[in-house]
mmCIF file of N, CA, C and O in Angstrom:
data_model
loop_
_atom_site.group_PDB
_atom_site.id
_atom_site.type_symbol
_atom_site.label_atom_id
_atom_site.label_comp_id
_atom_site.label_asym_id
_atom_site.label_seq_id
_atom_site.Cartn_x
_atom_site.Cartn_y
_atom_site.Cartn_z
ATOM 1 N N UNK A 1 0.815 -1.197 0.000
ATOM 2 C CA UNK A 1 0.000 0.000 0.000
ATOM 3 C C UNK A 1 0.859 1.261 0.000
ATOM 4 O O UNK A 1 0.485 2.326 -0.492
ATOM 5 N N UNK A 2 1.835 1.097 0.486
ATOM 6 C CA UNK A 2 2.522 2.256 0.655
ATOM 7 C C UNK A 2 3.602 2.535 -0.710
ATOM 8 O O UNK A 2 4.454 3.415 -0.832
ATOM 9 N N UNK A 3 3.330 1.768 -1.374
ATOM 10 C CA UNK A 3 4.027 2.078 -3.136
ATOM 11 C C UNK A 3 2.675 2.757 -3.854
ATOM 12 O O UNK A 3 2.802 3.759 -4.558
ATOM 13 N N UNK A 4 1.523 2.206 -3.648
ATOM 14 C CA UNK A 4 0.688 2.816 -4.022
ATOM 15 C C UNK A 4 0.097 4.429 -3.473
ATOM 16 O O UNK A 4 -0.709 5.068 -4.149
ATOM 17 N N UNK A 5 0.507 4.797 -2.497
ATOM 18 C CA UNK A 5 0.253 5.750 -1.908
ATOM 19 C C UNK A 5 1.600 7.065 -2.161
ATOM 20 O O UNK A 5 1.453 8.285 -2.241
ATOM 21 N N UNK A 6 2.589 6.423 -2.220
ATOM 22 C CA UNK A 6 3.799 6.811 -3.032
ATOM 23 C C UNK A 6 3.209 7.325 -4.370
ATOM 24 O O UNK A 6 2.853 8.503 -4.371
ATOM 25 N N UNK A 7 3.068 6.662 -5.427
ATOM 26 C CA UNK A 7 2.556 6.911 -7.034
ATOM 27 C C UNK A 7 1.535 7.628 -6.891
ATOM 28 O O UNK A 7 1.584 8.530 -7.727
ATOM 29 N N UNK A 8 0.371 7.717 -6.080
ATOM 30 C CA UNK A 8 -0.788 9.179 -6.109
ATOM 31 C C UNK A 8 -0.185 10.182 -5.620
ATOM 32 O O UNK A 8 -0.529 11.283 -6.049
ATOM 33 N N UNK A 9 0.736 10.123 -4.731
ATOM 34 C CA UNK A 9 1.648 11.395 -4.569
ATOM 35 C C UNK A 9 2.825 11.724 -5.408
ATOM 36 O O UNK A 9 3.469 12.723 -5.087
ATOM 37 N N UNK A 10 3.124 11.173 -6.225
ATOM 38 C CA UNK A 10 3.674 11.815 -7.241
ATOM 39 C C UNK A 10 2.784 12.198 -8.569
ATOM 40 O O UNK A 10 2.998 13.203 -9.247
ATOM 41 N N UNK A 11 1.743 11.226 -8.831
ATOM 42 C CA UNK A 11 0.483 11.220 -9.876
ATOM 43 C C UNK A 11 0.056 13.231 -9.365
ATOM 44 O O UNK A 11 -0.075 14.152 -10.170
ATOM 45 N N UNK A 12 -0.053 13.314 -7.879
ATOM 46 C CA UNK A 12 -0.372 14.758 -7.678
ATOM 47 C C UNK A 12 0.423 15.543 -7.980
ATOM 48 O O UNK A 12 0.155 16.571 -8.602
ATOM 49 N N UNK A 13 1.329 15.275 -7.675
ATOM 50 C CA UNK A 13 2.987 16.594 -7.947
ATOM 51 C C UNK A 13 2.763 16.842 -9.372
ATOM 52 O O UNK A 13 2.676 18.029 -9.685
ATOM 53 N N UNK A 14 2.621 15.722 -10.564
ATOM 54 C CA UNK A 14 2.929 16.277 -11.593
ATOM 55 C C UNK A 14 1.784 16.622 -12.320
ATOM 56 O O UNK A 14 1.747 16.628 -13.551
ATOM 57 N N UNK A 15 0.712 16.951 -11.476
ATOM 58 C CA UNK A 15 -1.076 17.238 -12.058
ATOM 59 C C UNK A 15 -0.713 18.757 -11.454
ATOM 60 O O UNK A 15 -1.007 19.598 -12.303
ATOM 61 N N UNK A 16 -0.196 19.322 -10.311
ATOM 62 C CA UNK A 16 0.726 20.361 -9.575
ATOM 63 C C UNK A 16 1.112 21.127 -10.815
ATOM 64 O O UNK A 16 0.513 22.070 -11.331
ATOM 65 N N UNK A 17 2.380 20.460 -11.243
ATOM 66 C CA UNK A 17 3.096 20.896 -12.091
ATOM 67 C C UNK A 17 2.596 21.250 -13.455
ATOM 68 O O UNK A 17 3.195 22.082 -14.137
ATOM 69 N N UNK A 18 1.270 20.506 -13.968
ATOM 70 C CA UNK A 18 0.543 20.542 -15.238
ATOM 71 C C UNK A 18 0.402 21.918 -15.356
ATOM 72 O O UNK A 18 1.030 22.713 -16.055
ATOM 73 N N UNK A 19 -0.889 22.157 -14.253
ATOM 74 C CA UNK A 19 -1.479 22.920 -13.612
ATOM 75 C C UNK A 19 -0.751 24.459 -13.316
ATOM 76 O O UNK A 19 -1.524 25.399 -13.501
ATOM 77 N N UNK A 20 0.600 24.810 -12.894
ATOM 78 C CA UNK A 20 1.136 25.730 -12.643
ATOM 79 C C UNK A 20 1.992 25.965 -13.917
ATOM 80 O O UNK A 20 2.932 26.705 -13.628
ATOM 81 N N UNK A 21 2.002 25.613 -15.173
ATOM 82 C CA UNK A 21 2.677 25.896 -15.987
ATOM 83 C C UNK A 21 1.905 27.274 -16.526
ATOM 84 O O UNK A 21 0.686 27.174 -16.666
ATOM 85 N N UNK A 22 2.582 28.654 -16.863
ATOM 86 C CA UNK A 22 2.214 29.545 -17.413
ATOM 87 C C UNK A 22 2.128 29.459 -19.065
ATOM 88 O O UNK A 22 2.995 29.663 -19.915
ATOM 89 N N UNK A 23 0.779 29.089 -19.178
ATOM 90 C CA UNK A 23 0.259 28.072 -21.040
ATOM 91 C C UNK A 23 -0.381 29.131 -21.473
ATOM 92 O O UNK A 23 -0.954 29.947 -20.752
ATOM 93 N N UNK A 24 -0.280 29.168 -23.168
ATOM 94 C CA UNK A 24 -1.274 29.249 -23.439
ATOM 95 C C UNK A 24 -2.312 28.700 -23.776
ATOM 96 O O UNK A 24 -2.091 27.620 -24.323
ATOM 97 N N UNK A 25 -3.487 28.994 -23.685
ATOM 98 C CA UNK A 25 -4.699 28.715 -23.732
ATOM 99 C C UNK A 25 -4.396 27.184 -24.865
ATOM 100 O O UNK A 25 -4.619 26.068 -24.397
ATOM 101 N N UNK A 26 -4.017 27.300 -25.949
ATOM 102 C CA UNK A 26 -3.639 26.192 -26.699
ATOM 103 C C UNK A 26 -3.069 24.948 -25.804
ATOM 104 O O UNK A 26 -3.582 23.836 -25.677
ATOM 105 N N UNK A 27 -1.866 25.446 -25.221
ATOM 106 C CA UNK A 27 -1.067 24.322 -24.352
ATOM 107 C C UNK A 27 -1.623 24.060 -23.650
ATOM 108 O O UNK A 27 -1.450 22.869 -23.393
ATOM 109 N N UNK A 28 -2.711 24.760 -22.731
ATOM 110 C CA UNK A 28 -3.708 24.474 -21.924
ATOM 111 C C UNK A 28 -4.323 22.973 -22.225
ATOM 112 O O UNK A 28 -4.160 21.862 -21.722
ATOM 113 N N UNK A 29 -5.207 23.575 -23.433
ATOM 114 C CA UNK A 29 -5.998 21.944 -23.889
ATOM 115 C C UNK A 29 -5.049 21.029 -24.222
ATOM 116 O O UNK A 29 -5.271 19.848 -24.489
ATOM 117 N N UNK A 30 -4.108 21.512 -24.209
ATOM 118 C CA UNK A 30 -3.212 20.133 -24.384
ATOM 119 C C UNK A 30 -2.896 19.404 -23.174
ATOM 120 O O UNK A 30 -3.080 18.191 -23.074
ATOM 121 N N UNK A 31 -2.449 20.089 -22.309
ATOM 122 C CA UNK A 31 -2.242 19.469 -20.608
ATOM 123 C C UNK A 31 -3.551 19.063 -20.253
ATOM 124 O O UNK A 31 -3.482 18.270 -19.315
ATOM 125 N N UNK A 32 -4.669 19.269 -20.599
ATOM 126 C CA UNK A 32 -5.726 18.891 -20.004
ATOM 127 C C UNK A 32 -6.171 17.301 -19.792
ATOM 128 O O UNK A 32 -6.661 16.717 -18.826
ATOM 129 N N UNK A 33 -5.814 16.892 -21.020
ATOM 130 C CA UNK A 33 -6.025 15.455 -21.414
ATOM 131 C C UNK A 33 -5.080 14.766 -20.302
ATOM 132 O O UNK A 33 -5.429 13.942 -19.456
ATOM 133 N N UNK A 34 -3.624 15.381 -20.545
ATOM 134 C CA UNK A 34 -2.760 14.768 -19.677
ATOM 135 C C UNK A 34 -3.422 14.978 -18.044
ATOM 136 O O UNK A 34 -3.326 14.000 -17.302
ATOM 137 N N UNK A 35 -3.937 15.957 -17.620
ATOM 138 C CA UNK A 35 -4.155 15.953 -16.014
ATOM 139 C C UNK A 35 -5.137 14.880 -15.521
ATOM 140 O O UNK A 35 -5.098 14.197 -14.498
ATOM 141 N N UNK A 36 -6.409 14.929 -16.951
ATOM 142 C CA UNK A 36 -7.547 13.770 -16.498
ATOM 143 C C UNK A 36 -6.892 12.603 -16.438
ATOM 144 O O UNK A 36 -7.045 11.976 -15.390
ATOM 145 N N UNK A 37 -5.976 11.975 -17.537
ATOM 146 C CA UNK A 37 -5.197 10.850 -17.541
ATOM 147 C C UNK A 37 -4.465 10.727 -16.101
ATOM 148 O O UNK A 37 -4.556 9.660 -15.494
ATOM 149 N N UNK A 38 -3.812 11.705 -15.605
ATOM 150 C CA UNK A 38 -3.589 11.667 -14.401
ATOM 151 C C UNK A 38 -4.389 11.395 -13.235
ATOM 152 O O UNK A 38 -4.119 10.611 -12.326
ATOM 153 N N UNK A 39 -5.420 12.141 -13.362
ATOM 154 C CA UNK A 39 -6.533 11.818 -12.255
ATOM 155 C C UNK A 39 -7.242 10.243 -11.978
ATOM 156 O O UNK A 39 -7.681 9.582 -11.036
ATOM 157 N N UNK A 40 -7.040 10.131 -13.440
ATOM 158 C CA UNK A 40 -7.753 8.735 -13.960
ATOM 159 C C UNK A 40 -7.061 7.628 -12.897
ATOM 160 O O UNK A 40 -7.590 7.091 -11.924
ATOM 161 N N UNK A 41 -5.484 7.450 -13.501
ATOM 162 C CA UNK A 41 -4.311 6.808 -12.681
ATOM 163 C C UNK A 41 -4.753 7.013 -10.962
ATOM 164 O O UNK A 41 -5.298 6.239 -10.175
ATOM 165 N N UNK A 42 -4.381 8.042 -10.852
ATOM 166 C CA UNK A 42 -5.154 8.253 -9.259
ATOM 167 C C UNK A 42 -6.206 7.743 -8.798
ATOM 168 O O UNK A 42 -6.144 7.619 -7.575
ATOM 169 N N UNK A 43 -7.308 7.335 -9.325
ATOM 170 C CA UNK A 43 -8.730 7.229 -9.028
ATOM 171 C C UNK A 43 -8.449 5.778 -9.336
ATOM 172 O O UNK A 43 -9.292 5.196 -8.653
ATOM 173 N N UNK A 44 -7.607 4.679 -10.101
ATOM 174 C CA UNK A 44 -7.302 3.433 -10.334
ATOM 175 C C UNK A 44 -6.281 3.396 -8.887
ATOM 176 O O UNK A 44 -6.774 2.517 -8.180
ATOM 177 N N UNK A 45 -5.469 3.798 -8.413
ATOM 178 C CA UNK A 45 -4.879 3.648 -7.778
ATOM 179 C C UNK A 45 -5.293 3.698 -6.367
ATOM 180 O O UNK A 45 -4.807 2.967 -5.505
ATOM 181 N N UNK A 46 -6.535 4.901 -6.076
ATOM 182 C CA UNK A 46 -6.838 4.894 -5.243
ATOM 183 C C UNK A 46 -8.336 3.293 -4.734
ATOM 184 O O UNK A 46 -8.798 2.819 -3.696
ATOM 185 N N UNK A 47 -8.468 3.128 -5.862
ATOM 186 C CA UNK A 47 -9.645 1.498 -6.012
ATOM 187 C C UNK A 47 -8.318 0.786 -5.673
ATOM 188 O O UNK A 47 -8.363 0.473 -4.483
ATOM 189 N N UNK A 48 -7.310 0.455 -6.165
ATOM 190 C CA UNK A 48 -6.482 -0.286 -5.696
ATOM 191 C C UNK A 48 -6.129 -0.534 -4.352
ATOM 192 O O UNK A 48 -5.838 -1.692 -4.054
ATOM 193 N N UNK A 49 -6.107 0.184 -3.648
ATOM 194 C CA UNK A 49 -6.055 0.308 -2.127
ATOM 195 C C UNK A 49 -6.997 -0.095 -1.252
ATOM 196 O O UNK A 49 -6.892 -0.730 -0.203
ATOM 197 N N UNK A 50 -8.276 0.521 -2.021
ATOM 198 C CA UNK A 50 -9.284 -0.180 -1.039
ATOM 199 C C UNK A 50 -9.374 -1.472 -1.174
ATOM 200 O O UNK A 50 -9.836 -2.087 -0.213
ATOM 201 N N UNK A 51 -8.976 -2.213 -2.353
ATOM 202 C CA UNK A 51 -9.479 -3.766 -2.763
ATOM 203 C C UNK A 51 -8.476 -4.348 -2.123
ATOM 204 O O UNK A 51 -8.661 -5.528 -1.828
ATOM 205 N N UNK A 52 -6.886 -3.588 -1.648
ATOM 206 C CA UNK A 52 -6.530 -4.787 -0.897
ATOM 207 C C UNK A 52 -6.535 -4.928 0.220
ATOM 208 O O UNK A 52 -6.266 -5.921 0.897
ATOM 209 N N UNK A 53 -7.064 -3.220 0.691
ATOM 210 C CA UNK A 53 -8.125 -3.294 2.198
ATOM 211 C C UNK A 53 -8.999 -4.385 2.223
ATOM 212 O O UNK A 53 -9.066 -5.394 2.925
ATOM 213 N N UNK A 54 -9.613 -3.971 1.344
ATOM 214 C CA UNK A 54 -11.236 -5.176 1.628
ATOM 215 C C UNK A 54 -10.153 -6.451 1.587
ATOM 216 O O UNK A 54 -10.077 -6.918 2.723
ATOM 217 N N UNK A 55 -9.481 -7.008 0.853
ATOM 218 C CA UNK A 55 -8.643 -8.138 0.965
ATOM 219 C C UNK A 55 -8.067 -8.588 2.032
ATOM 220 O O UNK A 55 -8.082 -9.814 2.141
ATOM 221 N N UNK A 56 -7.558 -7.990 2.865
ATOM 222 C CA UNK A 56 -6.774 -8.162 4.182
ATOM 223 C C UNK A 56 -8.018 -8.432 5.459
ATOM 224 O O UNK A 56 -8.008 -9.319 6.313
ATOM 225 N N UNK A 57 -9.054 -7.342 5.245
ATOM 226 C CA UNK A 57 -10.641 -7.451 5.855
ATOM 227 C C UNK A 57 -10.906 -8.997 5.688
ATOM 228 O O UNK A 57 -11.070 -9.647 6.720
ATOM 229 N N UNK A 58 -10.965 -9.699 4.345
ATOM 230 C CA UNK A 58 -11.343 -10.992 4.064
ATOM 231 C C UNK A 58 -10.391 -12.182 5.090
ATOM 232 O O UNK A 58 -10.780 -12.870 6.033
ATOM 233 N N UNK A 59 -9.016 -12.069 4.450
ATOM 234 C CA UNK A 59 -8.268 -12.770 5.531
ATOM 235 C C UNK A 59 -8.151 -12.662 6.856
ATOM 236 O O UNK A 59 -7.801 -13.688 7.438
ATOM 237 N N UNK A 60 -8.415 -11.374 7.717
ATOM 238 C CA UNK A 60 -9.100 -11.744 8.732
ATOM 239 C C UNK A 60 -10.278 -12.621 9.193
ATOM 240 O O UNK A 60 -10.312 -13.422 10.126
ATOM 241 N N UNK A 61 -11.168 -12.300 8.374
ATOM 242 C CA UNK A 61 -12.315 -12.472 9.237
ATOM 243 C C UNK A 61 -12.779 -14.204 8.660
ATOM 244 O O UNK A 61 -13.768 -14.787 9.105
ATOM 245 N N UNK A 62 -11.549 -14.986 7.293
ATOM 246 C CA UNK A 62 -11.295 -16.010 7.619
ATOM 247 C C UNK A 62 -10.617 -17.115 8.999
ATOM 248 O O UNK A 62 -11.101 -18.085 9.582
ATOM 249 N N UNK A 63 -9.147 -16.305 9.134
ATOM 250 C CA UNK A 63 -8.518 -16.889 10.656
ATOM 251 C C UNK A 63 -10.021 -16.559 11.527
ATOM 252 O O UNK A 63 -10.608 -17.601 11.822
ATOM 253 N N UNK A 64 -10.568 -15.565 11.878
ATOM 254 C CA UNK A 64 -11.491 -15.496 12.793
ATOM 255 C C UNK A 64 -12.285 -16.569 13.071
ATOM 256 O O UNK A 64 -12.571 -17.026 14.178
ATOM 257 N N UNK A 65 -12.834 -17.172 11.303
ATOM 258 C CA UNK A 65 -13.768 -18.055 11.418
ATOM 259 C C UNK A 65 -13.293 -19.016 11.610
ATOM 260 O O UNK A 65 -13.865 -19.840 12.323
ATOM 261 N N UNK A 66 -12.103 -19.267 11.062
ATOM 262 C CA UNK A 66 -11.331 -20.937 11.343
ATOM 263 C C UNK A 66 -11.282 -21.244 12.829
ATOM 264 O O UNK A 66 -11.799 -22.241 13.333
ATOM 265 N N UNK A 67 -10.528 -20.179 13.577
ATOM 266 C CA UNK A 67 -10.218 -20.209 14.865
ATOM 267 C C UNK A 67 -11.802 -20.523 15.633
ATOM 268 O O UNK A 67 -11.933 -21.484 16.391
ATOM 269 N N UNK A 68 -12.555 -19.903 15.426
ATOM 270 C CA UNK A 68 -13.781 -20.442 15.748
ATOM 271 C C UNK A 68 -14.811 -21.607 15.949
ATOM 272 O O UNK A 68 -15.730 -21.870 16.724
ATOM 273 N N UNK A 69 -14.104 -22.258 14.697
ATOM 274 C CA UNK A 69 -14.658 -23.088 14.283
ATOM 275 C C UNK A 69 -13.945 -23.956 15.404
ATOM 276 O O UNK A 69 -14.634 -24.468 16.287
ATOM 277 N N UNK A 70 -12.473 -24.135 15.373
ATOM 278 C CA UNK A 70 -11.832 -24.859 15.971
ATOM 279 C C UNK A 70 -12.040 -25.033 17.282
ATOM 280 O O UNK A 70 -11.789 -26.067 17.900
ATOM 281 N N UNK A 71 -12.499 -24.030 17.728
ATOM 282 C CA UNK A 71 -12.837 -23.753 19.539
ATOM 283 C C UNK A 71 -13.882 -24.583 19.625
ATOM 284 O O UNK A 71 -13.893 -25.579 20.349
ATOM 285 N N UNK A 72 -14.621 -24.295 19.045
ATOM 286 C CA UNK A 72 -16.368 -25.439 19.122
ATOM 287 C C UNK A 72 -16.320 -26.249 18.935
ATOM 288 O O UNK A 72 -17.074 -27.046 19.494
ATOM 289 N N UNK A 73 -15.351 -26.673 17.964
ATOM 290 C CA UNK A 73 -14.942 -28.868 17.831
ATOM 291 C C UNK A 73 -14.218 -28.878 19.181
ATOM 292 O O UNK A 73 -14.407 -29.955 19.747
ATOM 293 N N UNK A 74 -13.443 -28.024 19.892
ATOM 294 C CA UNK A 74 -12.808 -28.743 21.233
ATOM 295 C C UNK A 74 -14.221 -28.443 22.474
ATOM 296 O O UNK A 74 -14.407 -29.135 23.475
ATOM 297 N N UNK A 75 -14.807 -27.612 22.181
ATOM 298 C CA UNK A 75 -15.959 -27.243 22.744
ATOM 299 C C UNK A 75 -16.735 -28.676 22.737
ATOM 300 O O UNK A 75 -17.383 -29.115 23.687
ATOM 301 N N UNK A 76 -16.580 -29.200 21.715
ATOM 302 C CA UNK A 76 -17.890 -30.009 21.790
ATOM 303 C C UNK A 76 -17.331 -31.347 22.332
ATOM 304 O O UNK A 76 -17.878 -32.046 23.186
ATOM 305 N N UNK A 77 -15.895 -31.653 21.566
ATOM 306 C CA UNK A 77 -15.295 -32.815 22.292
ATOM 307 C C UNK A 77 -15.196 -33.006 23.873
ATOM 308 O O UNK A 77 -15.467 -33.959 24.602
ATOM 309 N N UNK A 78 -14.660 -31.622 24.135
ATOM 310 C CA UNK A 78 -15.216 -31.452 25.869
ATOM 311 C C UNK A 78 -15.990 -31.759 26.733
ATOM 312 O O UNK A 78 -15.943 -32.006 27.938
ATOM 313 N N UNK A 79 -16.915 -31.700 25.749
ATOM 314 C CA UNK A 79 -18.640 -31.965 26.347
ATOM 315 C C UNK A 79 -18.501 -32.906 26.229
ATOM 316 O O UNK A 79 -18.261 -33.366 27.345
ATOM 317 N N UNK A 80 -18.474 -33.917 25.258
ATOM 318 C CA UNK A 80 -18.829 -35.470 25.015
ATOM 319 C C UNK A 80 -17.437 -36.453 25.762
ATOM 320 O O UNK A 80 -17.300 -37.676 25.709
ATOM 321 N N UNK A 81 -16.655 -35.576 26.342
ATOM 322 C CA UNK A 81 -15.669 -36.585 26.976
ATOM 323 C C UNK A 81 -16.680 -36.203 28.310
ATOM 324 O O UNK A 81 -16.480 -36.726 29.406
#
């Protein structure tokens, strides 16, 4: 996550840099394409993060269930000894 969080902060610096160039109006529409393309990258990058949030969310709340599971088979063997 933190390579990805790296690349939207540079994806910003150089949307920054698009952005502060003294253009004309011509060069303008020309950087423009490039900043959405930028934003675009950002907005992929930033879905990227959450999915391997939600991913890590998943592998938890697997161990959770395993471990669970496991307690109640000794749970139950308990009982029946």
């Amino acid at each position: 996550m933190a390579n990805s969080q790296e690349r939207i902060n540079n994806l910003t610096t150089q949307i920054e840099q698009l952005k502060g160039i003294d253009a004309t109006s011509d060069q303008q529409q020309q950087f423009n394409p490039m900043v959405q393309q930028l934003q675009s990258s950002i907005a992929q990058e930033k879905v990227r993060i959450r999915d391997m949030k939600l991913s890590t969310i998943g592998l938890y709340k697997q161990d959770l269930s395993d471990s669970f599971e496991e307690l109640s088979k000794k749970y139950l063997q308990a009982r029946v000894e």
